[in-house]
Short mmCIF file of C-alpha atoms in Angstrom, two decimals:
data_model
loop_
_atom_site.label_atom_id
_atom_site.label_comp_id
_atom_site.label_asym_id
_atom_site.label_seq_id
_atom_site.Cartn_x
_atom_site.Cartn_y
_atom_site.Cartn_z
CA MET A 1430 57.54 32.05 251.53
CA ALA A 1431 59.79 35.10 251.27
CA SER A 1432 61.84 33.93 254.26
CA SER A 1433 62.74 30.74 252.37
CA LEU A 1434 64.49 32.73 249.62
CA THR A 1435 68.22 32.99 250.19
CA LYS A 1436 71.06 34.72 248.34
CA ASP A 1437 73.06 32.57 246.00
CA SER A 1438 76.44 33.12 244.46
CA VAL A 1439 75.74 31.96 240.91
CA HIS A 1440 75.71 34.30 237.95
CA PRO A 1441 72.47 36.21 237.38
CA GLY A 1442 70.29 34.90 234.59
CA THR A 1443 70.94 31.22 235.23
CA PRO A 1444 68.18 28.98 236.67
CA GLY A 1445 68.23 29.28 240.44
CA SER A 1446 70.38 32.42 240.37
CA GLU A 1447 70.38 34.96 243.23
CA LYS A 1448 67.65 33.21 245.19
CA THR A 1449 66.50 29.71 245.92
CA PHE A 1450 63.06 28.32 246.70
CA PHE A 1451 63.32 26.10 249.81
CA GLY A 1452 66.87 25.31 248.68
CA HIS A 1453 65.72 24.55 245.12
CA PRO A 1454 66.18 26.54 241.89
CA ARG A 1455 64.10 29.74 241.93
CA GLY A 1456 62.29 28.57 238.78
CA LEU A 1457 60.57 25.91 240.89
CA ALA A 1458 58.53 28.68 242.57
CA THR A 1459 57.34 29.87 239.15
CA LEU A 1460 56.31 26.37 238.06
CA PHE A 1461 54.85 25.55 241.51
CA MET A 1462 52.57 28.61 241.38
CA THR A 1463 51.64 28.06 237.73
CA GLU A 1464 50.62 24.48 238.39
CA MET A 1465 48.83 25.39 241.63
CA TRP A 1466 46.66 28.02 239.90
CA GLU A 1467 46.06 25.79 236.88
CA ARG A 1468 44.92 22.96 239.17
CA PHE A 1469 42.82 25.48 241.14
CA SER A 1470 40.99 26.46 237.94
CA TYR A 1471 40.72 22.88 236.63
CA TYR A 1472 39.51 21.16 239.81
CA GLY A 1473 37.18 24.02 240.70
CA MET A 1474 35.51 23.79 237.33
CA ARG A 1475 35.50 19.96 237.49
CA ALA A 1476 33.79 19.99 240.90
CA LEU A 1477 31.01 22.21 239.50
CA LEU A 1478 30.69 20.49 236.11
CA PRO A 1479 28.44 17.48 236.90
CA LEU A 1480 26.31 19.52 239.31
CA TYR A 1481 25.76 22.28 236.72
CA LEU A 1482 24.95 19.77 233.96
CA LEU A 1483 22.32 18.10 236.20
CA ALA A 1484 20.82 21.16 237.96
CA PRO A 1485 17.37 22.48 236.90
CA ASN A 1486 18.90 25.99 236.85
CA GLY A 1487 21.90 24.65 234.92
CA LEU A 1488 21.66 22.56 231.73
CA HIS A 1489 19.16 20.14 233.38
CA LEU A 1490 20.47 17.00 231.67
CA SER A 1491 19.83 13.40 232.73
CA PRO A 1492 22.28 11.69 235.16
CA GLY A 1493 23.43 9.34 232.36
CA THR A 1494 24.21 12.16 229.92
CA THR A 1495 25.84 14.17 232.72
CA THR A 1496 28.18 11.27 233.58
CA ALA A 1497 28.94 10.69 229.87
CA ILE A 1498 29.89 14.36 229.30
CA TYR A 1499 31.99 14.49 232.46
CA SER A 1500 33.80 11.24 231.59
CA VAL A 1501 34.46 12.26 227.97
CA TYR A 1502 35.82 15.60 229.19
CA VAL A 1503 38.26 13.98 231.68
CA SER A 1504 39.32 11.38 229.09
CA LEU A 1505 40.06 14.16 226.57
CA VAL A 1506 42.30 16.04 229.02
CA TYR A 1507 44.53 12.97 229.32
CA LEU A 1508 44.26 11.99 225.63
CA LEU A 1509 45.38 15.47 224.55
CA ALA A 1510 48.54 15.19 226.68
CA LEU A 1511 49.98 13.11 223.78
CA PRO A 1512 49.68 15.81 221.08
CA GLY A 1513 50.62 18.34 223.79
CA GLY A 1514 54.00 16.68 224.19
CA TRP A 1515 54.39 16.34 220.42
CA ILE A 1516 53.73 20.07 219.83
CA ALA A 1517 56.42 20.99 222.38
CA ASP A 1518 58.88 18.46 220.93
CA ARG A 1519 58.39 19.46 217.28
CA PHE A 1520 57.11 23.05 217.20
CA LEU A 1521 57.24 25.34 220.22
CA GLY A 1522 59.36 23.86 223.01
CA PRO A 1523 57.92 23.31 226.52
CA ARG A 1524 58.10 26.93 227.73
CA LYS A 1525 56.10 28.51 224.90
CA THR A 1526 53.67 25.57 224.86
CA VAL A 1527 52.82 26.08 228.55
CA ALA A 1528 52.25 29.82 227.97
CA VAL A 1529 49.87 29.05 225.07
CA ALA A 1530 48.17 26.37 227.21
CA GLY A 1531 47.53 28.84 230.06
CA LEU A 1532 45.95 31.33 227.65
CA ILE A 1533 43.70 28.66 226.08
CA ILE A 1534 42.59 27.41 229.53
CA MET A 1535 41.77 30.95 230.66
CA LEU A 1536 39.71 31.60 227.50
CA GLY A 1537 37.95 28.27 228.04
CA HIS A 1538 36.88 29.19 231.56
CA LEU A 1539 35.68 32.59 230.31
CA CYS A 1540 33.49 30.77 227.74
CA LEU A 1541 32.10 28.61 230.58
CA ALA A 1542 31.26 31.80 232.46
CA LEU A 1543 28.94 32.91 229.64
CA PRO A 1544 25.28 31.85 230.20
CA ALA A 1545 24.83 30.01 226.87
CA SER A 1546 25.02 26.26 226.19
CA VAL A 1547 27.01 26.68 222.93
CA SER A 1548 29.74 28.76 224.61
CA PHE A 1549 29.72 26.29 227.53
CA PHE A 1550 30.67 23.33 225.33
CA VAL A 1551 33.21 25.44 223.41
CA GLY A 1552 34.71 26.34 226.81
CA LEU A 1553 34.91 22.68 227.83
CA GLY A 1554 36.78 21.91 224.60
CA LEU A 1555 39.23 24.78 225.13
CA VAL A 1556 39.95 23.79 228.75
CA ALA A 1557 40.57 20.17 227.66
CA ILE A 1558 42.97 21.30 224.88
CA GLY A 1559 44.83 23.70 227.19
CA SER A 1560 45.08 21.17 230.01
CA GLY A 1561 46.48 18.57 227.60
CA LEU A 1562 49.12 21.01 226.36
CA LEU A 1563 50.13 22.02 229.89
CA LYS A 1564 50.01 18.58 231.54
CA ALA A 1565 52.53 17.12 229.08
CA ASN A 1566 55.12 19.84 229.50
CA ILE A 1567 55.20 21.51 232.89
CA SER A 1568 56.64 18.44 234.67
CA THR A 1569 59.34 18.27 231.98
CA MET A 1570 60.25 21.88 232.81
CA VAL A 1571 60.64 21.00 236.50
CA GLY A 1572 63.19 18.36 235.44
CA HIS A 1573 65.06 20.98 233.37
CA LEU A 1574 65.83 22.99 236.53
CA TYR A 1575 68.18 20.28 237.82
CA LYS A 1576 71.57 19.01 236.69
CA GLY A 1577 70.40 15.69 235.29
CA PRO A 1578 68.79 12.64 236.96
CA ASP A 1579 71.53 12.39 239.59
CA ASP A 1580 70.96 15.87 241.09
CA PRO A 1581 70.19 15.07 244.78
CA ARG A 1582 67.56 17.84 244.90
CA ARG A 1583 65.54 16.45 241.99
CA ASP A 1584 63.16 14.12 243.88
CA GLY A 1585 62.57 16.78 246.55
CA GLY A 1586 61.78 19.30 243.82
CA PHE A 1587 59.11 17.07 242.32
CA THR A 1588 57.68 16.50 245.82
CA ILE A 1589 57.31 20.26 246.36
CA PHE A 1590 55.78 20.56 242.88
CA TYR A 1591 53.32 17.76 243.76
CA ILE A 1592 52.27 19.72 246.86
CA GLY A 1593 51.39 22.64 244.55
CA ILE A 1594 49.15 20.37 242.49
CA ASN A 1595 47.25 19.17 245.54
CA ALA A 1596 47.11 22.57 247.25
CA GLY A 1597 45.34 23.98 244.19
CA ALA A 1598 43.07 20.94 243.92
CA PHE A 1599 42.16 21.20 247.64
CA ALA A 1600 41.33 24.92 247.66
CA ALA A 1601 39.40 24.98 244.38
CA PRO A 1602 36.14 23.21 245.38
CA LEU A 1603 36.03 25.18 248.65
CA VAL A 1604 36.18 28.51 246.80
CA ILE A 1605 34.85 27.94 243.27
CA GLY A 1606 32.39 25.24 244.38
CA THR A 1607 30.89 27.41 247.13
CA VAL A 1608 30.43 30.42 244.82
CA GLY A 1609 29.12 28.30 241.95
CA GLU A 1610 26.58 26.36 244.01
CA ASN A 1611 25.47 29.08 246.44
CA VAL A 1612 25.77 32.28 244.38
CA ASN A 1613 25.88 31.69 240.61
CA TRP A 1614 27.19 28.85 238.45
CA HIS A 1615 28.79 31.15 235.90
CA LEU A 1616 30.43 33.31 238.55
CA GLY A 1617 32.07 30.12 239.82
CA PHE A 1618 33.42 29.38 236.33
CA ALA A 1619 34.61 33.02 236.10
CA LEU A 1620 36.61 32.49 239.31
CA ALA A 1621 38.32 29.54 237.61
CA ALA A 1622 39.27 31.91 234.75
CA LEU A 1623 40.67 34.38 237.31
CA GLY A 1624 42.75 31.60 238.91
CA MET A 1625 44.27 30.66 235.56
CA ALA A 1626 44.90 34.34 234.75
CA LEU A 1627 46.87 34.69 238.00
CA GLY A 1628 48.85 31.54 237.18
CA LEU A 1629 49.61 32.75 233.66
CA ALA A 1630 50.65 36.23 234.84
CA GLN A 1631 53.16 34.96 237.38
CA TYR A 1632 54.44 32.35 234.86
CA LEU A 1633 55.25 35.10 232.37
CA LEU A 1634 56.73 37.37 235.07
CA GLY A 1635 58.84 34.58 236.59
CA GLY A 1636 59.96 33.16 233.26
CA ARG A 1637 63.48 34.55 233.65
CA HIS A 1638 64.12 31.98 236.41
CA LEU A 1639 63.37 29.00 234.15
CA SER A 1640 66.03 26.86 232.50
CA GLU A 1641 67.17 27.69 228.98
CA LYS A 1642 66.52 24.02 228.16
CA SER A 1643 62.79 24.77 228.36
CA ASN A 1644 63.08 27.10 225.35
CA VAL A 1645 64.62 24.40 223.17
CA VAL A 1646 62.53 22.53 220.60
CA PRO A 1647 64.04 19.00 221.00
CA THR A 1648 63.32 17.63 217.49
CA PRO A 1649 62.21 20.57 215.33
CA MET A 1650 60.31 19.92 212.12
CA SER A 1651 61.77 20.85 208.76
CA GLY A 1652 59.88 23.30 206.57
CA GLU A 1653 58.70 20.43 204.37
CA GLU A 1654 57.43 18.40 207.35
CA LYS A 1655 55.54 21.44 208.67
CA ALA A 1656 53.86 21.94 205.28
CA VAL A 1657 52.80 18.27 205.08
CA THR A 1658 51.52 18.28 208.68
CA LEU A 1659 49.60 21.51 208.14
CA ARG A 1660 48.06 20.19 204.93
CA LYS A 1661 46.93 16.93 206.62
CA GLY A 1662 45.53 18.85 209.58
CA LEU A 1663 43.55 21.20 207.33
CA ILE A 1664 42.15 18.25 205.33
CA TRP A 1665 40.89 16.52 208.48
CA LEU A 1666 39.49 19.83 209.79
CA ALA A 1667 37.67 20.41 206.49
CA ILE A 1668 36.19 16.88 206.58
CA ALA A 1669 34.93 17.45 210.16
CA VAL A 1670 33.49 20.89 209.31
CA VAL A 1671 31.68 19.58 206.19
CA PHE A 1672 30.37 16.48 208.00
CA TYR A 1673 29.05 18.32 211.05
CA GLY A 1674 27.79 21.15 208.82
CA VAL A 1675 25.63 18.69 206.88
CA VAL A 1676 24.42 17.00 210.09
CA GLY A 1677 23.58 20.40 211.61
CA PHE A 1678 21.85 21.89 208.55
CA THR A 1679 19.69 18.78 208.07
CA GLY A 1680 18.49 19.11 211.67
CA HIS A 1681 19.91 15.78 212.84
CA PHE A 1682 22.59 17.09 215.21
CA THR A 1683 22.36 16.06 218.86
CA LEU A 1684 24.99 16.07 221.61
CA ASN A 1685 25.75 12.40 220.90
CA TRP A 1686 27.12 13.26 217.44
CA ALA A 1687 30.04 14.72 219.41
CA LEU A 1688 30.03 12.50 222.52
CA ILE A 1689 30.03 9.07 220.87
CA PRO A 1690 32.90 9.73 218.38
CA LEU A 1691 35.01 11.25 221.20
CA THR A 1692 34.24 8.22 223.40
CA LEU A 1693 35.29 5.80 220.65
CA ILE A 1694 38.47 7.80 219.97
CA GLY A 1695 39.32 7.48 223.69
CA LEU A 1696 39.06 3.68 223.41
CA ILE A 1697 40.68 3.20 219.98
CA VAL A 1698 43.71 5.53 220.31
CA PRO A 1699 45.29 3.65 223.28
CA ILE A 1700 45.04 0.38 221.33
CA LEU A 1701 46.57 1.94 218.19
CA VAL A 1702 49.43 3.60 220.11
CA ILE A 1703 50.46 0.43 221.99
CA SER A 1704 50.10 -1.68 218.81
CA ARG A 1705 52.34 0.73 216.90
CA ILE A 1706 55.04 0.47 219.57
CA LEU A 1707 54.87 -3.35 219.56
CA ARG A 1708 55.14 -3.47 215.73
CA ASP A 1709 58.08 -1.05 215.57
CA LYS A 1710 61.07 -2.89 214.06
CA ASP A 1711 63.50 -0.50 215.82
CA ILE A 1712 62.79 -1.98 219.26
CA ASP A 1713 64.62 -5.17 220.21
CA ARG A 1714 63.21 -8.42 221.61
CA ALA A 1715 63.83 -7.49 225.27
CA GLU A 1716 62.09 -4.12 224.84
CA ARG A 1717 59.13 -5.74 223.05
CA SER A 1718 58.83 -8.21 225.94
CA LYS A 1719 58.69 -5.31 228.43
CA VAL A 1720 55.96 -3.58 226.41
CA SER A 1721 53.98 -6.86 226.39
CA ALA A 1722 54.28 -6.97 230.18
CA TYR A 1723 53.29 -3.30 230.37
CA ILE A 1724 49.95 -4.11 228.71
CA TRP A 1725 48.97 -5.93 231.92
CA PHE A 1726 49.66 -2.81 233.94
CA PHE A 1727 47.87 -0.64 231.38
CA VAL A 1728 44.65 -2.67 231.38
CA ALA A 1729 44.69 -2.89 235.18
CA ALA A 1730 45.21 0.88 235.42
CA ALA A 1731 42.29 1.51 233.01
CA VAL A 1732 39.99 -0.52 235.31
CA PHE A 1733 41.32 1.43 238.30
CA TRP A 1734 40.74 4.87 236.75
CA MET A 1735 37.30 3.87 235.44
CA ILE A 1736 36.15 3.47 239.05
CA TYR A 1737 38.36 6.15 240.62
CA ASP A 1738 37.18 8.99 238.36
CA GLN A 1739 33.56 8.24 239.22
CA GLY A 1740 34.41 10.03 242.47
CA GLY A 1741 33.70 13.22 240.52
CA SER A 1742 30.62 11.96 238.68
CA THR A 1743 28.70 8.98 240.12
CA LEU A 1744 29.57 9.74 243.76
CA SER A 1745 29.02 13.48 243.30
CA LEU A 1746 25.58 12.96 241.73
CA PHE A 1747 24.69 10.51 244.52
CA ALA A 1748 25.71 13.11 247.11
CA GLU A 1749 23.60 15.76 245.37
CA GLY A 1750 20.31 13.93 245.90
CA LYS A 1751 20.82 11.05 248.33
CA ALA A 1752 23.35 12.11 250.99
CA GLU A 1753 23.06 14.18 254.16
CA ASN A 1754 25.75 16.73 253.36
CA THR A 1755 26.17 18.02 256.88
CA ILE A 1756 28.82 18.04 259.62
CA PHE A 1757 27.53 18.59 263.19
CA GLY A 1758 24.33 20.00 261.74
CA TRP A 1759 26.14 22.42 259.39
CA GLU A 1760 25.36 21.94 255.70
CA PHE A 1761 28.16 22.21 253.15
CA PRO A 1762 28.14 22.35 249.30
CA VAL A 1763 28.31 19.01 247.45
CA SER A 1764 31.39 20.19 245.51
CA TRP A 1765 33.38 20.17 248.78
CA TYR A 1766 33.66 16.38 248.56
CA GLN A 1767 36.19 16.96 245.76
CA SER A 1768 38.59 18.51 248.31
CA VAL A 1769 38.74 15.27 250.33
CA ASN A 1770 41.11 13.43 247.99
CA PRO A 1771 43.80 16.15 247.62
CA VAL A 1772 43.98 16.84 251.37
CA MET A 1773 44.30 13.10 252.03
CA ILE A 1774 47.01 12.83 249.34
CA MET A 1775 49.01 15.57 251.08
CA ALA A 1776 48.59 13.85 254.44
CA LEU A 1777 49.26 10.26 253.32
CA ALA A 1778 51.88 10.62 250.54
CA PRO A 1779 54.76 11.25 253.01
CA VAL A 1780 53.56 8.30 255.10
CA PHE A 1781 53.67 5.97 252.07
CA ALA A 1782 57.07 7.28 251.00
CA TRP A 1783 58.40 6.53 254.50
CA LEU A 1784 56.66 3.12 254.62
CA TRP A 1785 58.21 1.88 251.34
CA LEU A 1786 61.70 2.95 252.52
CA TRP A 1787 61.17 1.34 255.95
CA LEU A 1788 60.06 -1.95 254.35
CA ASN A 1789 62.87 -1.76 251.79
CA ARG A 1790 65.52 -1.52 254.51
CA ARG A 1791 64.10 -4.71 256.01
CA GLY A 1792 63.94 -6.45 252.64
CA LYS A 1793 60.14 -6.57 252.79
CA GLU A 1794 59.06 -3.89 250.32
CA PRO A 1795 56.27 -5.31 248.09
CA SER A 1796 57.11 -5.73 244.40
CA THR A 1797 55.68 -3.43 241.74
CA ILE A 1798 53.15 -6.11 240.80
CA VAL A 1799 51.97 -6.59 244.41
CA LYS A 1800 51.56 -2.81 244.87
CA PHE A 1801 49.60 -2.62 241.63
CA ALA A 1802 47.38 -5.54 242.61
CA SER A 1803 46.76 -3.91 246.00
CA GLY A 1804 45.63 -0.68 244.32
CA LEU A 1805 43.07 -2.60 242.26
CA VAL A 1806 41.75 -4.51 245.27
CA LEU A 1807 41.43 -1.24 247.21
CA ILE A 1808 39.54 0.55 244.42
CA GLY A 1809 37.20 -2.46 244.28
CA ALA A 1810 36.81 -2.31 248.08
CA SER A 1811 35.82 1.37 247.83
CA PHE A 1812 32.84 0.41 245.64
CA PHE A 1813 31.92 -2.47 247.96
CA LEU A 1814 31.81 0.24 250.64
CA PHE A 1815 29.61 2.34 248.32
CA LEU A 1816 26.96 -0.40 248.60
CA ALA A 1817 26.23 0.70 252.20
CA PRO A 1818 25.10 4.29 251.41
CA LEU A 1819 23.30 2.96 248.31
CA SER A 1820 21.24 0.56 250.45
CA ILE A 1821 20.50 3.37 252.95
CA ALA A 1822 19.25 5.58 250.08
CA GLU A 1823 17.15 2.75 248.64
CA GLY A 1824 15.49 2.46 252.06
CA GLY A 1825 14.25 6.04 251.67
CA HIS A 1826 16.86 7.67 253.93
CA LYS A 1827 19.77 9.97 253.22
CA ALA A 1828 23.25 8.51 253.75
CA ALA A 1829 25.64 10.21 256.17
CA ALA A 1830 28.44 12.28 254.65
CA MET A 1831 31.07 10.13 256.39
CA TRP A 1832 30.17 7.17 254.16
CA LEU A 1833 31.34 9.16 251.15
CA VAL A 1834 34.43 10.44 252.98
CA ALA A 1835 35.30 6.81 253.80
CA ILE A 1836 34.96 5.84 250.11
CA TYR A 1837 37.28 8.70 249.08
CA PHE A 1838 39.75 7.64 251.78
CA VAL A 1839 39.95 4.04 250.48
CA GLN A 1840 40.30 5.32 246.92
CA THR A 1841 43.13 7.66 247.95
CA VAL A 1842 45.05 4.80 249.60
CA GLY A 1843 44.53 2.80 246.40
CA GLU A 1844 45.78 5.73 244.30
CA LEU A 1845 48.96 6.04 246.39
CA THR A 1846 49.56 2.31 245.98
CA LEU A 1847 49.05 2.27 242.21
CA SER A 1848 49.62 5.72 240.64
CA PRO A 1849 53.24 6.54 241.66
CA VAL A 1850 54.21 2.92 240.99
CA GLY A 1851 52.60 3.14 237.56
CA LEU A 1852 54.55 6.30 236.70
CA SER A 1853 57.77 4.65 237.86
CA VAL A 1854 57.24 1.37 235.99
CA THR A 1855 56.29 3.29 232.84
CA THR A 1856 59.69 5.03 232.76
CA LYS A 1857 61.51 1.76 233.55
CA MET A 1858 59.77 -0.35 230.90
CA ALA A 1859 59.78 2.20 228.08
CA PRO A 1860 61.84 1.27 224.97
CA LYS A 1861 64.65 3.81 224.41
CA LYS A 1862 62.99 5.12 221.26
CA TYR A 1863 59.77 5.87 223.19
CA ALA A 1864 61.32 7.08 226.46
CA SER A 1865 59.40 10.37 226.55
CA GLN A 1866 56.24 9.20 224.74
CA MET A 1867 55.55 6.36 227.21
CA MET A 1868 54.42 8.85 229.88
CA GLY A 1869 51.69 9.84 227.45
CA VAL A 1870 50.81 6.15 227.10
CA TRP A 1871 50.36 5.97 230.90
CA PHE A 1872 47.92 8.90 230.70
CA LEU A 1873 46.00 6.96 228.03
CA ALA A 1874 45.00 4.42 230.71
CA VAL A 1875 42.94 7.23 232.28
CA THR A 1876 41.48 8.03 228.84
CA ALA A 1877 40.49 4.38 228.28
CA GLY A 1878 38.92 4.03 231.74
CA ASP A 1879 36.87 7.23 231.47
CA SER A 1880 35.83 6.46 227.90
CA LEU A 1881 34.46 3.12 229.09
CA THR A 1882 32.44 4.94 231.78
CA ALA A 1883 31.13 7.36 229.13
CA LEU A 1884 30.11 4.51 226.84
CA LEU A 1885 28.28 2.66 229.63
CA SER A 1886 26.48 5.70 231.06
CA ASN A 1887 25.42 7.33 227.77
CA PRO A 1888 21.65 6.72 227.39
CA ALA A 1889 22.09 6.34 223.61
CA VAL A 1890 24.66 3.52 223.97
CA GLY A 1891 24.94 1.62 227.27
CA GLY A 1892 22.26 3.45 229.22
CA VAL A 1893 23.56 1.94 232.46
CA ASN A 1894 22.58 3.64 235.72
CA LEU A 1895 25.99 3.65 237.42
CA ASP A 1896 24.72 4.24 240.96
CA LYS A 1897 22.53 1.14 241.10
CA THR A 1898 23.54 -1.66 243.48
CA GLY A 1899 23.93 -4.32 240.76
CA PHE A 1900 26.33 -2.34 238.58
CA VAL A 1901 28.36 -0.96 241.50
CA THR A 1902 28.79 -4.55 242.72
CA LEU A 1903 29.84 -5.64 239.22
CA GLU A 1904 32.50 -2.90 239.03
CA ALA A 1905 33.79 -3.73 242.52
CA VAL A 1906 34.07 -7.44 241.67
CA LEU A 1907 35.77 -6.63 238.33
CA ALA A 1908 38.44 -4.50 240.06
CA VAL A 1909 39.14 -7.11 242.76
CA LEU A 1910 39.33 -9.91 240.17
CA ALA A 1911 41.73 -7.78 238.07
CA GLY A 1912 43.90 -7.30 241.16
CA VAL A 1913 43.88 -11.02 241.94
CA ALA A 1914 44.66 -11.86 238.27
CA VAL A 1915 47.66 -9.48 238.23
CA TRP A 1916 48.92 -11.07 241.45
CA MET A 1917 48.33 -14.66 240.25
CA TYR A 1918 50.21 -14.06 236.98
CA ARG A 1919 52.99 -12.11 238.67
CA LYS A 1920 55.66 -14.70 237.73
CA LYS A 1921 54.71 -14.56 234.05
CA VAL A 1922 54.66 -10.74 234.08
CA ASN A 1923 57.97 -10.65 235.99
CA LYS A 1924 59.54 -12.85 233.33
CA LEU A 1925 58.32 -10.50 230.57
CA MET A 1926 59.65 -7.50 232.52
CA GLY A 1927 63.21 -8.82 232.18
CA ASP A 1928 65.60 -6.78 234.32
CA VAL A 1929 62.86 -4.41 235.62
CA HIS A 1930 61.59 -5.02 239.15
#
């Protein structure tokens, strides 16, 4: 990496001064490493989470409760990206918010490393809060390094940054998963804390290379607004403390007193946010039409993520008890399956980027709607593929590891078809007033999808066994039908989209 740093002639103290990072501003290296270590800690912990919750020497919970906890946790990470962006916009600015986020994440992983169930759930909450704060702001800071949207290096910078995300996600299960499964669960979680500590340290040390824009609070609150917000926040906190205090002291508290409200919040908030945007009198008729069209994409994305994120829960739990986790006779930890997706993303993302350009030059690039529909059909196909190892397991045999690898491969192709397109269409269809907030709305599709999984799998609510043939078939059919519906109504959606294509 050192050989890629070259002297520059700009004044010291400005972003990208003295040295560049692969021809990009030097601050990109700081953000690349911060995100890589944060993803290392997050995905390492996430790979261990369902296995630890299920294991007899872990928390020894049922598969349904395990899936519900995992799904609520993932949904919270994406839900909290909304307040994470708001805190940076109104209070701290992106740079300070990311520093606070790194500290909270590190403390969360340290709580997970303690062998007590209370500290474990506190740790999960802290990691979710920190991840929400960081997720909303670090990408914004990458954008700050460049001279506006027309800087020719901008897209390349985000590509390098994306490699950091997937490099951390790939390495994490191999390191943290191996230690957690084979040595000690809590030592694995401690390694995640160490990863975040390294990321935070180099973020603080490399902060001088970041743009001054990242220190700015875009729309700071007045003293009066801060007082009102603080008062409202304390009132809601007091209500929660009193309510859960009464439930706890009367001996009625169970895990579902936390899980079910969080699940419902994950389903209700997306509806409230989109409804508020549609009712806003400041947006004109054309913008309201685009938001109406966006609802199609949002619902389709929620179905996609509902199935996709089961790669870390339903598929992982299946692998734990019903798969032959071996390659050429060599057994590997179950958590290693979580490295399959990031390595495939790194391998296939450049191929897809080239393919869309190649088709575009020939006038044959599929429309946004066709790409989206394809992603849904592919995620449905991955669960049709899941029926094969399920039937093998029902016959009393263990399914080969390659079945699961094949499922992850199909899901990755579906992700590359839908996810980047979704991010792009979100920015294009956002009303001017909600230009920055709409990215948070896109994240809410993940929240809605995972909350639905949590509701279905929770034994106290849906009680559905998600790895049974009937339900897997139902999910697969639902995804394919959603894809076909989006494609069939493409003309109507196109009309609502106005000048966006």
